[in-house]
Amino acid sequence: MSVAMTLTCPGLYCGRRIINGSVDEDCGVCPRGERTNLQKVCERCTESPELYDWLYLGFMALLPLVLHWFFIEWYSGKKSSSALLQHITAMVECSVSAVVTLLVTEPVGKLSIRSCRVQMLSDWYTMLYNPSPDYVNTLHCTQEAVYPLYTIVLIYYAFCLVMMMMLRPLLVKKIACGLGKSDRFRSIYAALYFFPILTVLQAVGGGLLYYAFPYIILVLSLVTLAVYMSASEIQSFKSLGVKKKRLVVLLSHWLLHAYGIISISRLDKLEQDLPLLVLVPGPALFYIATAKFTEPSRILSEGGSGH
């Protein structure tokens, strides 16, 4: 009983390290890849990420790819035929970066990772929970309690940036002949802006994103789908199938809807959660069914005629 009392450390994340089979007397920060257990002893993380953890990592990995695609499409212009190749290159960059990130994360050389289980929101912000036992001196125990969910995203973004700088400039210089010299590199310049923003977003709001990303996916996918269909003047199934690009955009949004639904339900009970995927086409079908009733020109004409 006395031994257990002497091993107690202050704060949520301070613990004692195990050195040569014995517990150290001093409380402090646990090494990377470890976190404190209930006895306040640093313990190695040996668990595998849950489905929800993988979905979170997938969401953070998709962010730069979606932004790449958006800015490539935005700056490619109608005269350029290089947009498709740039889209494919961006996907290759992010895919290779993801594989390399998994390979360099413990266990090194394997497409799997060991992790610490996320228990509460404070696990993402251990720097805010450094205790002051004597109310004067602070015991610094800042660590990655959610190892490696916090740093693996930052490593992935670094690899994405390196891969982009290695591949994209050469590709754009050769194939983007339909654009002017000042326009062909704009999608790359945009990436140099949004990668630091994504890095800060992960560093500051990683914990909040971890709990909110399923709802962010659903809201953004619904809003962007409505904006796209409105801007493209899609009001019927016939107009939807006129261009292959519209079908690709629609299928992409449906995949995002499904991703968000799976992330929220976590597929804990397959017999109850899988039927929810039937709701995926709902927003698009509802938009097409009601678009003719909300056409601005029709509303104005009916208002002018006194109906």
PDB file of C-alpha atoms in Angstrom:
ATOM      1  CA  MET A   1       0.000   0.000   0.000  1.00  0.00           C
ATOM      2  CA  SER A   2       2.846   2.382   0.862  1.00  0.00           C
ATOM      3  CA  VAL A   3       4.522   1.613  -2.477  1.00  0.00           C
ATOM      4  CA  ALA A   4       1.353   2.506  -4.370  1.00  0.00           C
ATOM      5  CA  MET A   5       1.105   5.792  -2.525  1.00  0.00           C
ATOM      6  CA  THR A   6       4.713   6.745  -3.285  1.00  0.00           C
ATOM      7  CA  LEU A   7       4.159   6.112  -6.993  1.00  0.00           C
ATOM      8  CA  THR A   8       1.334   8.622  -7.277  1.00  0.00           C
ATOM      9  CA  CYS A   9       2.107  11.583  -9.552  1.00  0.00           C
ATOM     10  CA  PRO A  10       0.234  14.896  -9.783  1.00  0.00           C
ATOM     11  CA  GLY A  11      -1.701  15.924 -12.858  1.00  0.00           C
ATOM     12  CA  LEU A  12      -3.405  13.888 -15.557  1.00  0.00           C
ATOM     13  CA  TYR A  13      -0.379  13.032 -17.686  1.00  0.00           C
ATOM     14  CA  CYS A  14       2.650  12.980 -15.390  1.00  0.00           C
ATOM     15  CA  GLY A  15       4.065   9.541 -14.723  1.00  0.00           C
ATOM     16  CA  ARG A  16       7.084   7.547 -13.691  1.00  0.00           C
ATOM     17  CA  ARG A  17       9.251   5.816 -16.249  1.00  0.00           C
ATOM     18  CA  ILE A  18      10.296   2.182 -15.978  1.00  0.00           C
ATOM     19  CA  ILE A  19      14.102   1.964 -16.129  1.00  0.00           C
ATOM     20  CA  ASN A  20      15.824  -1.434 -16.092  1.00  0.00           C
ATOM     21  CA  GLY A  21      12.686  -3.120 -14.786  1.00  0.00           C
ATOM     22  CA  SER A  22      12.202  -0.732 -11.862  1.00  0.00           C
ATOM     23  CA  VAL A  23       9.983   2.319 -11.526  1.00  0.00           C
ATOM     24  CA  ASP A  24      11.778   5.661 -11.452  1.00  0.00           C
ATOM     25  CA  GLU A  25      11.198   7.833  -8.388  1.00  0.00           C
ATOM     26  CA  ASP A  26      10.798  11.125 -10.257  1.00  0.00           C
ATOM     27  CA  CYS A  27       7.561  12.129 -11.926  1.00  0.00           C
ATOM     28  CA  GLY A  28       7.778  13.620 -15.380  1.00  0.00           C
ATOM     29  CA  VAL A  29       6.842  13.324 -19.028  1.00  0.00           C
ATOM     30  CA  CYS A  30       6.506   9.892 -20.590  1.00  0.00           C
ATOM     31  CA  PRO A  31       8.638   9.070 -23.653  1.00  0.00           C
ATOM     32  CA  ARG A  32       7.031   9.321 -27.094  1.00  0.00           C
ATOM     33  CA  GLY A  33       4.883   6.305 -27.789  1.00  0.00           C
ATOM     34  CA  GLU A  34       3.967   5.872 -24.121  1.00  0.00           C
ATOM     35  CA  ARG A  35       1.336   7.295 -21.780  1.00  0.00           C
ATOM     36  CA  THR A  36       0.448   6.921 -18.122  1.00  0.00           C
ATOM     37  CA  ASN A  37      -1.789   4.128 -16.896  1.00  0.00           C
ATOM     38  CA  LEU A  38      -4.063   4.159 -13.846  1.00  0.00           C
ATOM     39  CA  GLN A  39      -1.050   3.626 -11.566  1.00  0.00           C
ATOM     40  CA  LYS A  40       0.663   6.722 -13.034  1.00  0.00           C
ATOM     41  CA  VAL A  41       3.378   4.596 -14.633  1.00  0.00           C
ATOM     42  CA  CYS A  42       4.424   5.199 -18.235  1.00  0.00           C
ATOM     43  CA  GLU A  43       3.177   2.355 -20.387  1.00  0.00           C
ATOM     44  CA  ARG A  44       3.998   1.619 -24.028  1.00  0.00           C
ATOM     45  CA  CYS A  45       1.159   2.074 -26.515  1.00  0.00           C
ATOM     46  CA  THR A  46       0.501  -1.300 -28.126  1.00  0.00           C
ATOM     47  CA  GLU A  47      -3.100  -1.011 -29.324  1.00  0.00           C
ATOM     48  CA  SER A  48      -4.256  -0.734 -32.920  1.00  0.00           C
ATOM     49  CA  PRO A  49      -6.346   2.258 -34.022  1.00  0.00           C
ATOM     50  CA  GLU A  50     -10.106   1.818 -33.989  1.00  0.00           C
ATOM     51  CA  LEU A  51     -12.224   2.234 -37.134  1.00  0.00           C
ATOM     52  CA  TYR A  52     -13.104   5.771 -36.035  1.00  0.00           C
ATOM     53  CA  ASP A  53      -9.387   6.625 -35.700  1.00  0.00           C
ATOM     54  CA  TRP A  54      -8.712   5.414 -39.251  1.00  0.00           C
ATOM     55  CA  LEU A  55     -11.685   7.421 -40.516  1.00  0.00           C
ATOM     56  CA  TYR A  56     -10.279  10.515 -38.818  1.00  0.00           C
ATOM     57  CA  LEU A  57      -6.867   9.947 -40.408  1.00  0.00           C
ATOM     58  CA  GLY A  58      -8.584   9.406 -43.743  1.00  0.00           C
ATOM     59  CA  PHE A  59     -10.417  12.706 -43.381  1.00  0.00           C
ATOM     60  CA  MET A  60      -7.218  14.590 -42.589  1.00  0.00           C
ATOM     61  CA  ALA A  61      -5.500  12.864 -45.521  1.00  0.00           C
ATOM     62  CA  LEU A  62      -8.309  13.814 -47.918  1.00  0.00           C
ATOM     63  CA  LEU A  63      -8.216  17.510 -47.025  1.00  0.00           C
ATOM     64  CA  PRO A  64      -5.081  18.388 -49.046  1.00  0.00           C
ATOM     65  CA  LEU A  65      -6.198  16.198 -51.955  1.00  0.00           C
ATOM     66  CA  VAL A  66      -9.609  17.890 -52.177  1.00  0.00           C
ATOM     67  CA  LEU A  67      -7.963  21.314 -51.938  1.00  0.00           C
ATOM     68  CA  HIS A  68      -5.474  20.324 -54.666  1.00  0.00           C
ATOM     69  CA  TRP A  69      -8.334  19.277 -56.938  1.00  0.00           C
ATOM     70  CA  PHE A  70     -10.311  22.429 -56.202  1.00  0.00           C
ATOM     71  CA  PHE A  71      -7.485  24.833 -57.037  1.00  0.00           C
ATOM     72  CA  ILE A  72      -6.376  22.815 -60.074  1.00  0.00           C
ATOM     73  CA  GLU A  73      -9.922  23.054 -61.423  1.00  0.00           C
ATOM     74  CA  TRP A  74     -10.188  26.705 -60.427  1.00  0.00           C
ATOM     75  CA  TYR A  75      -6.994  27.795 -62.177  1.00  0.00           C
ATOM     76  CA  SER A  76      -6.854  25.341 -65.082  1.00  0.00           C
ATOM     77  CA  GLY A  77      -9.231  27.352 -67.263  1.00  0.00           C
ATOM     78  CA  LYS A  78     -11.400  26.145 -70.107  1.00  0.00           C
ATOM     79  CA  LYS A  79      -8.583  26.205 -72.657  1.00  0.00           C
ATOM     80  CA  SER A  80      -6.269  23.956 -70.703  1.00  0.00           C
ATOM     81  CA  SER A  81      -6.377  20.212 -71.276  1.00  0.00           C
ATOM     82  CA  SER A  82      -3.948  19.482 -68.446  1.00  0.00           C
ATOM     83  CA  ALA A  83      -6.433  19.497 -65.567  1.00  0.00           C
ATOM     84  CA  LEU A  84      -7.022  15.729 -65.632  1.00  0.00           C
ATOM     85  CA  LEU A  85      -3.307  14.914 -65.528  1.00  0.00           C
ATOM     86  CA  GLN A  86      -2.815  17.366 -62.676  1.00  0.00           C
ATOM     87  CA  HIS A  87      -5.708  15.749 -60.784  1.00  0.00           C
ATOM     88  CA  ILE A  88      -4.114  12.335 -61.216  1.00  0.00           C
ATOM     89  CA  THR A  89      -0.697  13.680 -60.186  1.00  0.00           C
ATOM     90  CA  ALA A  90      -2.157  15.227 -57.025  1.00  0.00           C
ATOM     91  CA  MET A  91      -3.785  11.896 -56.139  1.00  0.00           C
ATOM     92  CA  VAL A  92      -0.484  10.072 -56.711  1.00  0.00           C
ATOM     93  CA  GLU A  93       1.364  12.607 -54.517  1.00  0.00           C
ATOM     94  CA  CYS A  94      -1.067  12.188 -51.628  1.00  0.00           C
ATOM     95  CA  SER A  95      -1.246   8.395 -51.999  1.00  0.00           C
ATOM     96  CA  VAL A  96       2.532   7.966 -51.998  1.00  0.00           C
ATOM     97  CA  SER A  97       2.839  10.373 -49.047  1.00  0.00           C
ATOM     98  CA  ALA A  98       0.266   8.365 -47.080  1.00  0.00           C
ATOM     99  CA  VAL A  99       2.072   5.075 -47.730  1.00  0.00           C
ATOM    100  CA  VAL A 100       5.475   6.536 -46.820  1.00  0.00           C
ATOM    101  CA  THR A 101       4.025   8.071 -43.640  1.00  0.00           C
ATOM    102  CA  LEU A 102       2.664   4.692 -42.538  1.00  0.00           C
ATOM    103  CA  LEU A 103       5.988   2.998 -43.336  1.00  0.00           C
ATOM    104  CA  VAL A 104       8.059   5.418 -41.236  1.00  0.00           C
ATOM    105  CA  THR A 105       5.665   5.238 -38.271  1.00  0.00           C
ATOM    106  CA  GLU A 106       6.146   2.509 -35.690  1.00  0.00           C
ATOM    107  CA  PRO A 107       6.229  -0.346 -36.411  1.00  0.00           C
ATOM    108  CA  VAL A 108       8.631   0.892 -39.085  1.00  0.00           C
ATOM    109  CA  GLY A 109       8.337  -0.783 -42.467  1.00  0.00           C
ATOM    110  CA  LYS A 110       4.743  -1.962 -42.014  1.00  0.00           C
ATOM    111  CA  LEU A 111       1.465  -0.494 -43.255  1.00  0.00           C
ATOM    112  CA  SER A 112       0.092  -0.491 -39.723  1.00  0.00           C
ATOM    113  CA  ILE A 113       0.560   1.651 -36.657  1.00  0.00           C
ATOM    114  CA  ARG A 114       0.432   1.154 -32.914  1.00  0.00           C
ATOM    115  CA  SER A 115      -1.421   3.787 -30.961  1.00  0.00           C
ATOM    116  CA  CYS A 116      -2.712   4.976 -27.635  1.00  0.00           C
ATOM    117  CA  ARG A 117      -6.471   4.936 -27.287  1.00  0.00           C
ATOM    118  CA  VAL A 118      -8.155   8.370 -27.219  1.00  0.00           C
ATOM    119  CA  GLN A 119     -10.032   8.620 -23.946  1.00  0.00           C
ATOM    120  CA  MET A 120     -11.122  12.261 -23.724  1.00  0.00           C
ATOM    121  CA  LEU A 121     -10.651  15.646 -25.407  1.00  0.00           C
ATOM    122  CA  SER A 122      -7.900  16.693 -22.996  1.00  0.00           C
ATOM    123  CA  ASP A 123      -5.677  13.915 -24.415  1.00  0.00           C
ATOM    124  CA  TRP A 124      -5.102  16.169 -27.431  1.00  0.00           C
ATOM    125  CA  TYR A 125      -4.062  19.182 -25.332  1.00  0.00           C
ATOM    126  CA  THR A 126      -1.769  17.866 -22.618  1.00  0.00           C
ATOM    127  CA  MET A 127       0.174  21.139 -22.599  1.00  0.00           C
ATOM    128  CA  LEU A 128      -2.816  22.730 -20.847  1.00  0.00           C
ATOM    129  CA  TYR A 129      -2.691  20.238 -17.979  1.00  0.00           C
ATOM    130  CA  ASN A 130       0.811  20.655 -16.578  1.00  0.00           C
ATOM    131  CA  PRO A 131       0.367  20.551 -12.771  1.00  0.00           C
ATOM    132  CA  SER A 132       1.853  22.913 -10.164  1.00  0.00           C
ATOM    133  CA  PRO A 133       2.093  20.780  -6.989  1.00  0.00           C
ATOM    134  CA  ASP A 134       3.471  23.614  -4.835  1.00  0.00           C
ATOM    135  CA  TYR A 135       1.586  26.370  -6.743  1.00  0.00           C
ATOM    136  CA  VAL A 136       4.954  27.861  -7.707  1.00  0.00           C
ATOM    137  CA  ASN A 137       6.875  25.448  -9.903  1.00  0.00           C
ATOM    138  CA  THR A 138       5.200  23.787 -12.879  1.00  0.00           C
ATOM    139  CA  LEU A 139       5.840  20.133 -13.657  1.00  0.00           C
ATOM    140  CA  HIS A 140       5.982  19.914 -17.443  1.00  0.00           C
ATOM    141  CA  CYS A 141       4.379  16.690 -18.668  1.00  0.00           C
ATOM    142  CA  THR A 142       3.367  17.673 -22.202  1.00  0.00           C
ATOM    143  CA  GLN A 143       3.275  14.554 -24.370  1.00  0.00           C
ATOM    144  CA  GLU A 144       1.415  12.957 -27.267  1.00  0.00           C
ATOM    145  CA  ALA A 145      -1.189  11.075 -25.282  1.00  0.00           C
ATOM    146  CA  VAL A 146      -3.020  10.196 -28.519  1.00  0.00           C
ATOM    147  CA  TYR A 147       0.116   8.812 -30.178  1.00  0.00           C
ATOM    148  CA  PRO A 148       0.477   8.915 -33.130  1.00  0.00           C
ATOM    149  CA  LEU A 149      -2.773  10.571 -34.253  1.00  0.00           C
ATOM    150  CA  TYR A 150      -1.426  14.060 -33.599  1.00  0.00           C
ATOM    151  CA  THR A 151       1.995  13.971 -35.237  1.00  0.00           C
ATOM    152  CA  ILE A 152       1.284  11.482 -38.037  1.00  0.00           C
ATOM    153  CA  VAL A 153      -0.938  14.050 -39.755  1.00  0.00           C
ATOM    154  CA  LEU A 154       1.820  16.686 -39.603  1.00  0.00           C
ATOM    155  CA  ILE A 155       4.340  14.189 -41.011  1.00  0.00           C
ATOM    156  CA  TYR A 156       1.916  13.348 -43.811  1.00  0.00           C
ATOM    157  CA  TYR A 157       1.503  17.022 -44.731  1.00  0.00           C
ATOM    158  CA  ALA A 158       5.289  17.428 -44.846  1.00  0.00           C
ATOM    159  CA  PHE A 159       5.617  14.478 -47.239  1.00  0.00           C
ATOM    160  CA  CYS A 160       2.756  15.839 -49.379  1.00  0.00           C
ATOM    161  CA  LEU A 161       4.536  19.178 -49.689  1.00  0.00           C
ATOM    162  CA  VAL A 162       7.848  17.529 -50.624  1.00  0.00           C
ATOM    163  CA  MET A 163       6.186  15.250 -53.191  1.00  0.00           C
ATOM    164  CA  MET A 164       4.338  18.175 -54.736  1.00  0.00           C
ATOM    165  CA  MET A 165       7.511  20.242 -55.108  1.00  0.00           C
ATOM    166  CA  MET A 166       9.287  17.269 -56.699  1.00  0.00           C
ATOM    167  CA  LEU A 167       6.623  16.293 -59.243  1.00  0.00           C
ATOM    168  CA  ARG A 168       4.137  19.054 -59.976  1.00  0.00           C
ATOM    169  CA  PRO A 169       6.354  21.910 -61.277  1.00  0.00           C
ATOM    170  CA  LEU A 170       7.932  19.687 -63.948  1.00  0.00           C
ATOM    171  CA  LEU A 171       4.568  18.293 -65.000  1.00  0.00           C
ATOM    172  CA  VAL A 172       2.844  21.675 -65.157  1.00  0.00           C
ATOM    173  CA  LYS A 173       5.692  23.230 -67.105  1.00  0.00           C
ATOM    174  CA  LYS A 174       5.431  20.557 -69.820  1.00  0.00           C
ATOM    175  CA  ILE A 175       1.672  20.035 -70.188  1.00  0.00           C
ATOM    176  CA  ALA A 176      -0.016  23.289 -69.144  1.00  0.00           C
ATOM    177  CA  CYS A 177       0.499  24.911 -72.522  1.00  0.00           C
ATOM    178  CA  GLY A 178      -3.010  26.330 -72.644  1.00  0.00           C
ATOM    179  CA  LEU A 179      -2.267  28.686 -69.764  1.00  0.00           C
ATOM    180  CA  GLY A 180      -0.030  31.689 -69.487  1.00  0.00           C
ATOM    181  CA  LYS A 181       3.275  31.515 -67.664  1.00  0.00           C
ATOM    182  CA  SER A 182       1.847  33.313 -64.643  1.00  0.00           C
ATOM    183  CA  ASP A 183      -1.277  31.123 -64.461  1.00  0.00           C
ATOM    184  CA  ARG A 184       0.075  27.606 -64.861  1.00  0.00           C
ATOM    185  CA  PHE A 185       1.723  27.533 -61.406  1.00  0.00           C
ATOM    186  CA  ARG A 186      -1.149  29.114 -59.472  1.00  0.00           C
ATOM    187  CA  SER A 187      -2.448  25.783 -58.153  1.00  0.00           C
ATOM    188  CA  ILE A 188       1.022  25.132 -56.714  1.00  0.00           C
ATOM    189  CA  TYR A 189       1.159  28.583 -55.154  1.00  0.00           C
ATOM    190  CA  ALA A 190      -2.258  27.929 -53.598  1.00  0.00           C
ATOM    191  CA  ALA A 191      -0.901  24.726 -52.032  1.00  0.00           C
ATOM    192  CA  LEU A 192       1.970  26.699 -50.500  1.00  0.00           C
ATOM    193  CA  TYR A 193      -0.706  28.718 -48.701  1.00  0.00           C
ATOM    194  CA  PHE A 194      -3.136  26.005 -47.632  1.00  0.00           C
ATOM    195  CA  PHE A 195      -0.538  23.529 -46.309  1.00  0.00           C
ATOM    196  CA  PRO A 196       0.576  25.918 -43.514  1.00  0.00           C
ATOM    197  CA  ILE A 197      -3.088  26.586 -42.777  1.00  0.00           C
ATOM    198  CA  LEU A 198      -3.820  22.846 -42.524  1.00  0.00           C
ATOM    199  CA  THR A 199      -0.775  22.411 -40.295  1.00  0.00           C
ATOM    200  CA  VAL A 200      -1.956  25.113 -37.884  1.00  0.00           C
ATOM    201  CA  LEU A 201      -5.470  23.664 -38.015  1.00  0.00           C
ATOM    202  CA  GLN A 202      -4.182  20.252 -36.954  1.00  0.00           C
ATOM    203  CA  ALA A 203      -1.825  21.678 -34.319  1.00  0.00           C
ATOM    204  CA  VAL A 204      -4.486  23.855 -32.692  1.00  0.00           C
ATOM    205  CA  GLY A 205      -7.783  22.126 -33.454  1.00  0.00           C
ATOM    206  CA  GLY A 206      -6.816  18.480 -33.906  1.00  0.00           C
ATOM    207  CA  GLY A 207      -8.835  17.338 -30.904  1.00  0.00           C
ATOM    208  CA  LEU A 208     -11.916  19.292 -31.928  1.00  0.00           C
ATOM    209  CA  LEU A 209     -11.674  17.969 -35.485  1.00  0.00           C
ATOM    210  CA  TYR A 210     -11.373  14.428 -34.131  1.00  0.00           C
ATOM    211  CA  TYR A 211     -14.833  14.649 -32.578  1.00  0.00           C
ATOM    212  CA  ALA A 212     -16.485  16.929 -35.160  1.00  0.00           C
ATOM    213  CA  PHE A 213     -15.183  15.724 -38.540  1.00  0.00           C
ATOM    214  CA  PRO A 214     -18.174  13.435 -39.379  1.00  0.00           C
ATOM    215  CA  TYR A 215     -20.572  16.364 -39.062  1.00  0.00           C
ATOM    216  CA  ILE A 216     -18.182  18.674 -40.932  1.00  0.00           C
ATOM    217  CA  ILE A 217     -18.113  16.182 -43.822  1.00  0.00           C
ATOM    218  CA  LEU A 218     -21.902  15.969 -44.011  1.00  0.00           C
ATOM    219  CA  VAL A 219     -22.495  19.718 -43.815  1.00  0.00           C
ATOM    220  CA  LEU A 220     -19.768  20.661 -46.317  1.00  0.00           C
ATOM    221  CA  SER A 221     -20.740  17.935 -48.785  1.00  0.00           C
ATOM    222  CA  LEU A 222     -24.389  19.012 -48.687  1.00  0.00           C
ATOM    223  CA  VAL A 223     -23.558  22.704 -49.109  1.00  0.00           C
ATOM    224  CA  THR A 224     -21.038  22.183 -51.909  1.00  0.00           C
ATOM    225  CA  LEU A 225     -23.397  19.807 -53.747  1.00  0.00           C
ATOM    226  CA  ALA A 226     -26.224  22.349 -53.605  1.00  0.00           C
ATOM    227  CA  VAL A 227     -23.913  25.159 -54.778  1.00  0.00           C
ATOM    228  CA  TYR A 228     -22.526  23.060 -57.642  1.00  0.00           C
ATOM    229  CA  MET A 229     -25.925  21.914 -58.868  1.00  0.00           C
ATOM    230  CA  SER A 230     -27.252  25.452 -58.680  1.00  0.00           C
ATOM    231  CA  ALA A 231     -24.258  26.945 -60.494  1.00  0.00           C
ATOM    232  CA  SER A 232     -24.455  24.227 -63.175  1.00  0.00           C
ATOM    233  CA  GLU A 233     -28.223  24.768 -63.520  1.00  0.00           C
ATOM    234  CA  ILE A 234     -28.992  21.104 -62.967  1.00  0.00           C
ATOM    235  CA  GLN A 235     -32.768  20.796 -62.633  1.00  0.00           C
ATOM    236  CA  SER A 236     -33.477  17.330 -64.017  1.00  0.00           C
ATOM    237  CA  PHE A 237     -31.918  13.904 -64.370  1.00  0.00           C
ATOM    238  CA  LYS A 238     -31.470  14.605 -68.084  1.00  0.00           C
ATOM    239  CA  SER A 239     -29.348  17.716 -67.432  1.00  0.00           C
ATOM    240  CA  LEU A 240     -27.384  15.741 -64.856  1.00  0.00           C
ATOM    241  CA  GLY A 241     -26.301  13.166 -67.425  1.00  0.00           C
ATOM    242  CA  VAL A 242     -25.373  15.648 -70.164  1.00  0.00           C
ATOM    243  CA  LYS A 243     -21.738  15.808 -69.046  1.00  0.00           C
ATOM    244  CA  LYS A 244     -19.658  13.026 -67.509  1.00  0.00           C
ATOM    245  CA  LYS A 245     -18.037  15.568 -65.205  1.00  0.00           C
ATOM    246  CA  ARG A 246     -21.364  16.186 -63.472  1.00  0.00           C
ATOM    247  CA  LEU A 247     -21.789  12.485 -62.768  1.00  0.00           C
ATOM    248  CA  VAL A 248     -18.245  12.323 -61.367  1.00  0.00           C
ATOM    249  CA  VAL A 249     -18.964  15.266 -59.046  1.00  0.00           C
ATOM    250  CA  LEU A 250     -22.252  13.688 -57.940  1.00  0.00           C
ATOM    251  CA  LEU A 251     -20.627  10.320 -57.201  1.00  0.00           C
ATOM    252  CA  SER A 252     -17.836  12.068 -55.298  1.00  0.00           C
ATOM    253  CA  HIS A 253     -20.372  13.817 -53.078  1.00  0.00           C
ATOM    254  CA  TRP A 254     -22.231  10.561 -52.529  1.00  0.00           C
ATOM    255  CA  LEU A 255     -18.994   8.955 -51.377  1.00  0.00           C
ATOM    256  CA  LEU A 256     -18.491  11.855 -48.954  1.00  0.00           C
ATOM    257  CA  HIS A 257     -22.054  11.445 -47.658  1.00  0.00           C
ATOM    258  CA  ALA A 258     -21.420   7.740 -47.070  1.00  0.00           C
ATOM    259  CA  TYR A 259     -18.086   8.521 -45.378  1.00  0.00           C
ATOM    260  CA  GLY A 260     -19.797  10.949 -42.992  1.00  0.00           C
ATOM    261  CA  ILE A 261     -22.612   8.530 -42.164  1.00  0.00           C
ATOM    262  CA  ILE A 262     -20.172   5.686 -41.487  1.00  0.00           C
ATOM    263  CA  SER A 263     -18.058   7.995 -39.295  1.00  0.00           C
ATOM    264  CA  ILE A 264     -21.066   9.004 -37.202  1.00  0.00           C
ATOM    265  CA  SER A 265     -22.474   5.504 -36.802  1.00  0.00           C
ATOM    266  CA  ARG A 266     -19.002   3.871 -36.496  1.00  0.00           C
ATOM    267  CA  LEU A 267     -20.744   0.703 -37.750  1.00  0.00           C
ATOM    268  CA  ASP A 268     -21.128  -0.521 -34.183  1.00  0.00           C
ATOM    269  CA  LYS A 269     -24.276  -2.429 -35.174  1.00  0.00           C
ATOM    270  CA  LEU A 270     -24.137  -3.375 -38.840  1.00  0.00           C
ATOM    271  CA  GLU A 271     -27.790  -4.416 -39.067  1.00  0.00           C
ATOM    272  CA  GLN A 272     -28.858  -0.945 -37.880  1.00  0.00           C
ATOM    273  CA  ASP A 273     -26.131   1.233 -39.412  1.00  0.00           C
ATOM    274  CA  LEU A 274     -25.789  -0.118 -42.963  1.00  0.00           C
ATOM    275  CA  PRO A 275     -29.410   0.729 -43.943  1.00  0.00           C
ATOM    276  CA  LEU A 276     -28.537   4.381 -43.236  1.00  0.00           C
ATOM    277  CA  LEU A 277     -26.451   4.376 -46.423  1.00  0.00           C
ATOM    278  CA  VAL A 278     -29.730   4.337 -48.366  1.00  0.00           C
ATOM    279  CA  LEU A 279     -30.023   8.017 -47.399  1.00  0.00           C
ATOM    280  CA  VAL A 280     -26.894   8.922 -49.423  1.00  0.00           C
ATOM    281  CA  PRO A 281     -28.697   9.883 -52.691  1.00  0.00           C
ATOM    282  CA  GLY A 282     -31.435  11.700 -50.750  1.00  0.00           C
ATOM    283  CA  PRO A 283     -30.130  15.297 -50.928  1.00  0.00           C
ATOM    284  CA  ALA A 284     -29.468  15.147 -54.693  1.00  0.00           C
ATOM    285  CA  LEU A 285     -32.859  13.605 -55.413  1.00  0.00           C
ATOM    286  CA  PHE A 286     -34.577  16.169 -53.200  1.00  0.00           C
ATOM    287  CA  TYR A 287     -32.774  19.031 -54.960  1.00  0.00           C
ATOM    288  CA  ILE A 288     -33.753  17.825 -58.432  1.00  0.00           C
ATOM    289  CA  ALA A 289     -37.358  17.199 -57.345  1.00  0.00           C
ATOM    290  CA  THR A 290     -37.770  20.697 -55.892  1.00  0.00           C
ATOM    291  CA  ALA A 291     -35.516  22.756 -58.203  1.00  0.00           C
ATOM    292  CA  LYS A 292     -38.313  23.641 -60.629  1.00  0.00           C
ATOM    293  CA  PHE A 293     -40.393  25.084 -57.792  1.00  0.00           C
ATOM    294  CA  THR A 294     -37.585  27.361 -56.583  1.00  0.00           C
ATOM    295  CA  GLU A 295     -36.376  28.692 -59.963  1.00  0.00           C
ATOM    296  CA  PRO A 296     -35.883  32.479 -59.428  1.00  0.00           C
ATOM    297  CA  SER A 297     -37.173  33.421 -62.905  1.00  0.00           C
ATOM    298  CA  ARG A 298     -40.356  31.450 -62.327  1.00  0.00           C
ATOM    299  CA  ILE A 299     -40.916  33.042 -58.915  1.00  0.00           C
ATOM    300  CA  LEU A 300     -40.403  36.514 -60.391  1.00  0.00           C
ATOM    301  CA  SER A 301     -42.730  35.839 -63.328  1.00  0.00           C
ATOM    302  CA  GLU A 302     -45.469  34.494 -61.064  1.00  0.00           C
ATOM    303  CA  GLY A 303     -45.053  37.436 -58.746  1.00  0.00           C
ATOM    304  CA  GLY A 304     -45.285  39.874 -61.642  1.00  0.00           C
ATOM    305  CA  SER A 305     -48.422  38.230 -62.999  1.00  0.00           C
ATOM    306  CA  GLY A 306     -50.106  38.464 -59.619  1.00  0.00           C
ATOM    307  CA  HIS A 307     -50.356  34.699 -58.911  1.00  0.00           C
TER     308      HIS A 307
END
